[in-house]
Amino acid sequence: MTHATFDTVAVDLLAGADGEKRHLLRANGSTLIKPGYIAVYQEGADDAKVDDTDHVLPPMNEGDEVTLLAIHAEQHFTEPPPRFSEASLVKTLEEYGIGRPSTYASIISTLQDREYVEMDNRRFIPTDIGKIVNRFLTQHFNQYVQYGFTAEMEDELDAVSRGEEEWITPLTKFWTPFIRQVETIEKTVSRDEVAQAREIGIDPKSGKPMTVRMGRFGPFVQIGTKDDEEKPKFAGLRPGQKMDTITHAQALELFKLPRTLGATARASRLSPTSAASAPTSSSARSMSR
């Protein structure tokens, strides 16, 4: 039996009377030209469900009039590309010529060990520190985080291993402009720019600005600045809170004391008595029972 033949077509339809209210509608689909074997047999036709994605259009000629039967309003949003999984990340590294099969595991473990990413439904989700490092490198060391840089560097090192190039050549080519750029950035970029502080509002009690930033022990909210006469107040973000999304109201909650943290084995309550010290990676240092 011969195969069925379809033509891929796009139909433009003019709806409404001439003038500003006339609209151009477009339908993309396919038109059956020669039925071939499907004239007598269609596999699974008995159990097939109606699928709007098939878009099989009837034969039409220019100038034909069609009858409007119904209008269905649907809203579609453009979705971003899916987050990388381990498999898709390795596939992308291979496509760009970055790394070797022996180094893929260490690349993934480094991302996790340095807490640049966390896993959610087997997908890599960037952490606050991961976003900050990415923005800083992209802004100040853009040429070194381009896909082609690592691939070209590995090719050059391969040439050194084969004896085709002296090792001093790629080292000089990389180090000379790199150290010059590092020295320039150390002089021109402030700590606040590195921490990428974001102002989230004003503290109603003191009238001082509230900012969220990255610190030595993780992200935290700060009331006041280092130039104030009084020492600024600090409060670390709670698990699940992100620098990009924390609101002014949520930040104020971090400074409300006393706050019950839990209970000891003897059923005694644990609560912090002060939020004036910088956040630490452990529990609050000053506790009362």
CSV table of C-alpha atoms in Angstrom, one decimal:
chain,number,residue,atom,x,y,z
A,1,MET,CA,0.0,0.0,0.0
A,2,THR,CA,1.1,3.5,-0.7
A,3,HIS,CA,1.8,6.0,2.1
A,4,ALA,CA,-0.5,8.8,3.0
A,5,THR,CA,0.5,12.2,1.6
A,6,PHE,CA,0.0,15.4,3.6
A,7,ASP,CA,0.8,19.0,2.6
A,8,THR,CA,2.0,21.3,5.4
A,9,VAL,CA,0.0,24.5,5.1
A,10,ALA,CA,-0.6,27.9,6.8
A,11,VAL,CA,-4.0,29.5,6.3
A,12,ASP,CA,-4.5,33.3,6.9
A,13,LEU,CA,-8.1,34.3,7.6
A,14,LEU,CA,-9.5,37.8,7.7
A,15,ALA,CA,-12.1,38.2,10.4
A,16,GLY,CA,-14.5,41.1,10.6
A,17,ALA,CA,-15.4,44.0,8.3
A,18,ASP,CA,-12.9,46.2,6.6
A,19,GLY,CA,-11.3,48.7,8.9
A,20,GLU,CA,-9.6,48.9,12.3
A,21,LYS,CA,-11.7,46.0,13.7
A,22,ARG,CA,-10.5,43.5,11.1
A,23,HIS,CA,-8.2,40.9,12.5
A,24,LEU,CA,-5.8,38.5,10.8
A,25,LEU,CA,-6.0,34.9,12.1
A,26,ARG,CA,-3.6,32.2,11.2
A,27,ALA,CA,-4.0,28.4,11.3
A,28,ASN,CA,-1.0,26.1,10.8
A,29,GLY,CA,-1.5,22.4,10.1
A,30,SER,CA,-1.6,19.8,7.3
A,31,THR,CA,-4.0,18.9,4.6
A,32,LEU,CA,-4.5,15.3,3.4
A,33,ILE,CA,-3.7,15.0,-0.4
A,34,LYS,CA,-3.5,11.3,-1.0
A,35,PRO,CA,-5.0,9.0,1.7
A,36,GLY,CA,-3.1,6.0,0.7
A,37,TYR,CA,-3.4,3.1,3.2
A,38,ILE,CA,-5.3,5.2,5.8
A,39,ALA,CA,-8.3,5.1,3.5
A,40,VAL,CA,-8.9,1.6,4.7
A,41,TYR,CA,-7.0,1.3,7.9
A,42,GLN,CA,-5.8,3.6,10.7
A,43,GLU,CA,-3.8,2.1,13.5
A,44,GLY,CA,-5.4,2.7,16.9
A,45,ALA,CA,-8.2,4.7,15.4
A,46,ASP,CA,-10.8,2.9,17.5
A,47,ASP,CA,-9.1,3.9,20.7
A,48,ALA,CA,-7.8,7.3,19.5
A,49,LYS,CA,-8.8,10.4,21.4
A,50,VAL,CA,-9.4,13.8,19.8
A,51,ASP,CA,-6.2,15.7,19.9
A,52,ASP,CA,-6.2,19.4,19.0
A,53,THR,CA,-2.4,19.2,18.4
A,54,ASP,CA,-3.0,17.2,15.2
A,55,HIS,CA,-4.2,20.3,13.3
A,56,VAL,CA,-5.5,18.5,10.3
A,57,LEU,CA,-7.1,21.2,8.1
A,58,PRO,CA,-9.6,20.7,5.3
A,59,PRO,CA,-8.7,21.5,1.7
A,60,MET,CA,-9.1,25.2,1.1
A,61,ASN,CA,-8.6,27.7,-1.7
A,62,GLU,CA,-7.8,31.4,-1.7
A,63,GLY,CA,-11.0,33.4,-1.3
A,64,ASP,CA,-13.0,30.7,0.4
A,65,GLU,CA,-15.4,31.8,3.1
A,66,VAL,CA,-15.6,29.8,6.3
A,67,THR,CA,-18.3,29.8,9.0
A,68,LEU,CA,-17.3,30.7,12.6
A,69,LEU,CA,-18.5,28.0,14.9
A,70,ALA,CA,-16.9,29.0,18.2
A,71,ILE,CA,-14.1,31.0,19.8
A,72,HIS,CA,-11.9,29.5,22.5
A,73,ALA,CA,-9.7,32.0,24.4
A,74,GLU,CA,-6.5,30.4,25.7
A,75,GLN,CA,-3.5,32.1,27.4
A,76,HIS,CA,0.1,30.8,26.9
A,77,PHE,CA,3.2,31.8,28.7
A,78,THR,CA,6.7,31.4,27.5
A,79,GLU,CA,8.6,29.1,29.9
A,80,PRO,CA,12.3,29.3,30.6
A,81,PRO,CA,14.6,26.4,29.7
A,82,PRO,CA,14.4,23.6,32.3
A,83,ARG,CA,17.1,23.5,35.0
A,84,PHE,CA,20.1,21.3,34.4
A,85,SER,CA,20.0,17.7,35.7
A,86,GLU,CA,23.3,15.8,36.1
A,87,ALA,CA,22.7,14.1,32.8
A,88,SER,CA,21.8,17.3,30.8
A,89,LEU,CA,24.7,19.2,32.4
A,90,VAL,CA,27.2,16.5,31.3
A,91,LYS,CA,25.6,16.5,27.8
A,92,THR,CA,26.0,20.3,27.6
A,93,LEU,CA,29.6,20.1,28.7
A,94,GLU,CA,30.3,17.6,26.0
A,95,GLU,CA,28.6,19.8,23.4
A,96,TYR,CA,30.9,22.7,24.3
A,97,GLY,CA,34.0,20.6,24.6
A,98,ILE,CA,34.4,21.4,28.3
A,99,GLY,CA,36.1,18.9,30.6
A,100,ARG,CA,36.6,15.2,30.1
A,101,PRO,CA,34.6,12.1,31.1
A,102,SER,CA,37.0,11.7,34.0
A,103,THR,CA,36.4,15.3,35.2
A,104,TYR,CA,32.6,15.5,35.0
A,105,ALA,CA,32.1,14.0,38.4
A,106,SER,CA,34.5,16.5,40.1
A,107,ILE,CA,32.8,19.4,38.3
A,108,ILE,CA,29.4,18.4,39.7
A,109,SER,CA,30.8,17.7,43.2
A,110,THR,CA,32.6,21.1,43.3
A,111,LEU,CA,29.3,22.9,42.5
A,112,GLN,CA,27.6,21.1,45.4
A,113,ASP,CA,30.5,21.1,47.9
A,114,ARG,CA,30.9,24.9,47.6
A,115,GLU,CA,27.1,25.3,47.9
A,116,TYR,CA,26.7,27.0,44.6
A,117,VAL,CA,23.7,24.8,43.8
A,118,GLU,CA,21.2,22.6,45.6
A,119,MET,CA,19.2,19.6,44.2
A,120,ASP,CA,15.5,19.9,43.8
A,121,ASN,CA,13.6,17.1,42.0
A,122,ARG,CA,17.0,16.0,40.5
A,123,ARG,CA,17.6,19.5,39.1
A,124,PHE,CA,20.3,22.0,40.0
A,125,ILE,CA,18.9,25.1,41.6
A,126,PRO,CA,21.4,28.0,42.2
A,127,THR,CA,21.8,29.1,45.8
A,128,ASP,CA,22.3,32.8,46.9
A,129,ILE,CA,26.0,32.4,47.0
A,130,GLY,CA,25.9,30.7,43.6
A,131,LYS,CA,24.0,33.6,42.1
A,132,ILE,CA,26.4,36.2,43.6
A,133,VAL,CA,29.5,34.4,42.3
A,134,ASN,CA,27.9,34.0,38.9
A,135,ARG,CA,27.0,37.7,38.7
A,136,PHE,CA,30.4,38.8,39.9
A,137,LEU,CA,32.3,36.6,37.5
A,138,THR,CA,30.0,37.5,34.6
A,139,GLN,CA,30.4,41.2,35.2
A,140,HIS,CA,34.1,41.4,36.0
A,141,PHE,CA,35.7,38.3,34.4
A,142,ASN,CA,33.3,37.7,31.5
A,143,GLN,CA,36.0,36.5,29.1
A,144,TYR,CA,37.0,33.7,31.5
A,145,VAL,CA,33.5,32.3,32.0
A,146,GLN,CA,32.6,32.1,28.3
A,147,TYR,CA,32.0,28.5,27.1
A,148,GLY,CA,34.9,28.8,24.6
A,149,PHE,CA,37.5,29.8,27.1
A,150,THR,CA,37.7,26.5,28.9
A,151,ALA,CA,37.5,24.4,25.7
A,152,GLU,CA,40.3,26.5,24.1
A,153,MET,CA,42.5,26.3,27.2
A,154,GLU,CA,42.1,22.5,27.4
A,155,ASP,CA,43.1,22.2,23.7
A,156,GLU,CA,46.2,24.3,24.4
A,157,LEU,CA,47.1,22.2,27.4
A,158,ASP,CA,46.7,19.1,25.3
A,159,ALA,CA,49.2,20.6,22.8
A,160,VAL,CA,51.6,21.1,25.7
A,161,SER,CA,51.2,17.5,26.8
A,162,ARG,CA,52.0,16.4,23.2
A,163,GLY,CA,55.1,18.5,23.1
A,164,GLU,CA,53.8,20.8,20.4
A,165,GLU,CA,54.0,23.9,22.6
A,166,GLU,CA,56.1,25.1,25.5
A,167,TRP,CA,54.2,25.2,28.9
A,168,ILE,CA,55.3,28.8,29.5
A,169,THR,CA,53.3,30.1,26.5
A,170,PRO,CA,49.7,29.3,27.6
A,171,LEU,CA,50.7,30.3,31.2
A,172,THR,CA,52.0,33.7,30.2
A,173,LYS,CA,49.0,34.2,27.8
A,174,PHE,CA,46.6,33.6,30.7
A,175,TRP,CA,48.3,35.0,33.7
A,176,THR,CA,49.6,38.4,32.4
A,177,PRO,CA,46.1,39.9,31.6
A,178,PHE,CA,44.4,38.0,34.5
A,179,ILE,CA,46.5,39.3,37.3
A,180,ARG,CA,46.3,42.8,35.9
A,181,GLN,CA,42.5,42.6,35.9
A,182,VAL,CA,42.5,41.2,39.4
A,183,GLU,CA,44.6,44.2,40.7
A,184,THR,CA,42.3,46.7,38.9
A,185,ILE,CA,39.1,45.1,40.4
A,186,GLU,CA,40.6,45.1,43.9
A,187,LYS,CA,41.0,48.8,43.7
A,188,THR,CA,37.7,49.7,42.0
A,189,VAL,CA,35.1,47.3,43.3
A,190,SER,CA,33.8,47.8,46.9
A,191,ARG,CA,32.8,45.1,49.4
A,192,ASP,CA,29.2,46.2,49.1
A,193,GLU,CA,29.3,45.6,45.3
A,194,VAL,CA,30.8,42.2,45.9
A,195,ALA,CA,28.2,41.3,48.5
A,196,GLN,CA,25.5,42.7,46.1
A,197,ALA,CA,23.5,44.2,48.9
A,198,ARG,CA,19.8,44.9,48.1
A,199,GLU,CA,17.8,47.5,50.0
A,200,ILE,CA,14.5,46.2,51.1
A,201,GLY,CA,13.0,49.1,53.1
A,202,ILE,CA,13.3,51.2,56.2
A,203,ASP,CA,13.3,50.0,59.8
A,204,PRO,CA,10.1,51.6,61.4
A,205,LYS,CA,11.8,51.8,64.8
A,206,SER,CA,15.1,53.4,64.0
A,207,GLY,CA,14.4,54.9,60.5
A,208,LYS,CA,17.6,53.3,59.2
A,209,PRO,CA,17.8,51.4,55.9
A,210,MET,CA,17.4,47.7,55.8
A,211,THR,CA,19.5,45.7,53.4
A,212,VAL,CA,19.9,42.0,52.6
A,213,ARG,CA,23.4,40.9,51.7
A,214,MET,CA,25.8,37.9,51.7
A,215,GLY,CA,28.1,37.6,54.6
A,216,ARG,CA,30.9,35.2,55.8
A,217,PHE,CA,28.4,32.8,57.3
A,218,GLY,CA,25.6,33.2,54.7
A,219,PRO,CA,22.9,35.7,53.7
A,220,PHE,CA,21.6,38.1,56.4
A,221,VAL,CA,19.5,41.3,56.9
A,222,GLN,CA,21.3,44.4,58.2
A,223,ILE,CA,19.7,47.4,59.8
A,224,GLY,CA,21.8,50.5,59.5
A,225,THR,CA,25.3,50.9,57.9
A,226,LYS,CA,28.9,50.6,59.1
A,227,ASP,CA,29.2,54.4,59.0
A,228,ASP,CA,26.4,54.9,61.7
A,229,GLU,CA,27.4,55.8,65.2
A,230,GLU,CA,25.6,52.8,66.5
A,231,LYS,CA,26.6,49.3,65.5
A,232,PRO,CA,24.3,47.9,62.8
A,233,LYS,CA,22.0,45.0,63.7
A,234,PHE,CA,22.1,41.7,61.9
A,235,ALA,CA,19.8,38.7,61.5
A,236,GLY,CA,20.5,35.7,59.4
A,237,LEU,CA,17.9,34.4,56.9
A,238,ARG,CA,15.9,31.4,57.9
A,239,PRO,CA,16.0,28.1,56.0
A,240,GLY,CA,14.1,28.5,52.7
A,241,GLN,CA,14.4,32.3,52.5
A,242,LYS,CA,16.3,33.7,49.6
A,243,MET,CA,18.1,37.0,49.1
A,244,ASP,CA,16.2,37.7,45.8
A,245,THR,CA,12.7,37.2,47.2
A,246,ILE,CA,12.7,38.1,50.9
A,247,THR,CA,10.3,41.0,51.6
A,248,HIS,CA,10.4,43.9,54.0
A,249,ALA,CA,7.8,42.3,56.3
A,250,GLN,CA,9.7,39.0,56.4
A,251,ALA,CA,12.9,40.8,57.2
A,252,LEU,CA,11.2,42.6,60.2
A,253,GLU,CA,10.1,39.2,61.6
A,254,LEU,CA,13.8,38.2,61.9
A,255,PHE,CA,14.4,40.9,64.5
A,256,LYS,CA,11.4,40.2,66.7
A,257,LEU,CA,12.5,38.9,70.1
A,258,PRO,CA,12.0,36.9,72.1
A,259,ARG,CA,11.4,34.1,69.6
A,260,THR,CA,11.0,30.5,70.6
A,261,LEU,CA,13.5,28.2,68.7
A,262,GLY,CA,12.5,24.9,70.3
A,263,ALA,CA,12.8,22.9,73.4
A,264,THR,CA,15.5,21.0,75.2
A,265,ALA,CA,15.3,17.3,76.3
A,266,ARG,CA,14.0,18.7,79.6
A,267,ALA,CA,11.2,20.6,77.9
A,268,SER,CA,12.9,23.9,78.6
A,269,ARG,CA,12.3,26.6,75.9
A,270,LEU,CA,15.2,28.0,73.9
A,271,SER,CA,15.0,31.5,72.7
A,272,PRO,CA,17.5,34.1,71.5
A,273,THR,CA,17.9,37.2,73.7
A,274,SER,CA,19.7,39.5,71.3
A,275,ALA,CA,19.9,40.0,67.5
A,276,ALA,CA,22.7,42.6,67.6
A,277,SER,CA,25.6,40.2,66.7
A,278,ALA,CA,26.5,39.1,63.3
A,279,PRO,CA,24.9,35.9,62.0
A,280,THR,CA,26.7,32.6,62.5
A,281,SER,CA,26.4,29.2,60.9
A,282,SER,CA,25.4,27.7,64.3
A,283,SER,CA,22.5,28.5,66.5
A,284,ALA,CA,22.2,31.8,68.3
A,285,ARG,CA,25.0,32.2,70.8
A,286,SER,CA,23.0,34.0,73.4
A,287,MET,CA,20.2,31.7,74.7
A,288,SER,CA,17.9,31.9,77.7
A,289,ARG,CA,15.8,29.1,79.3
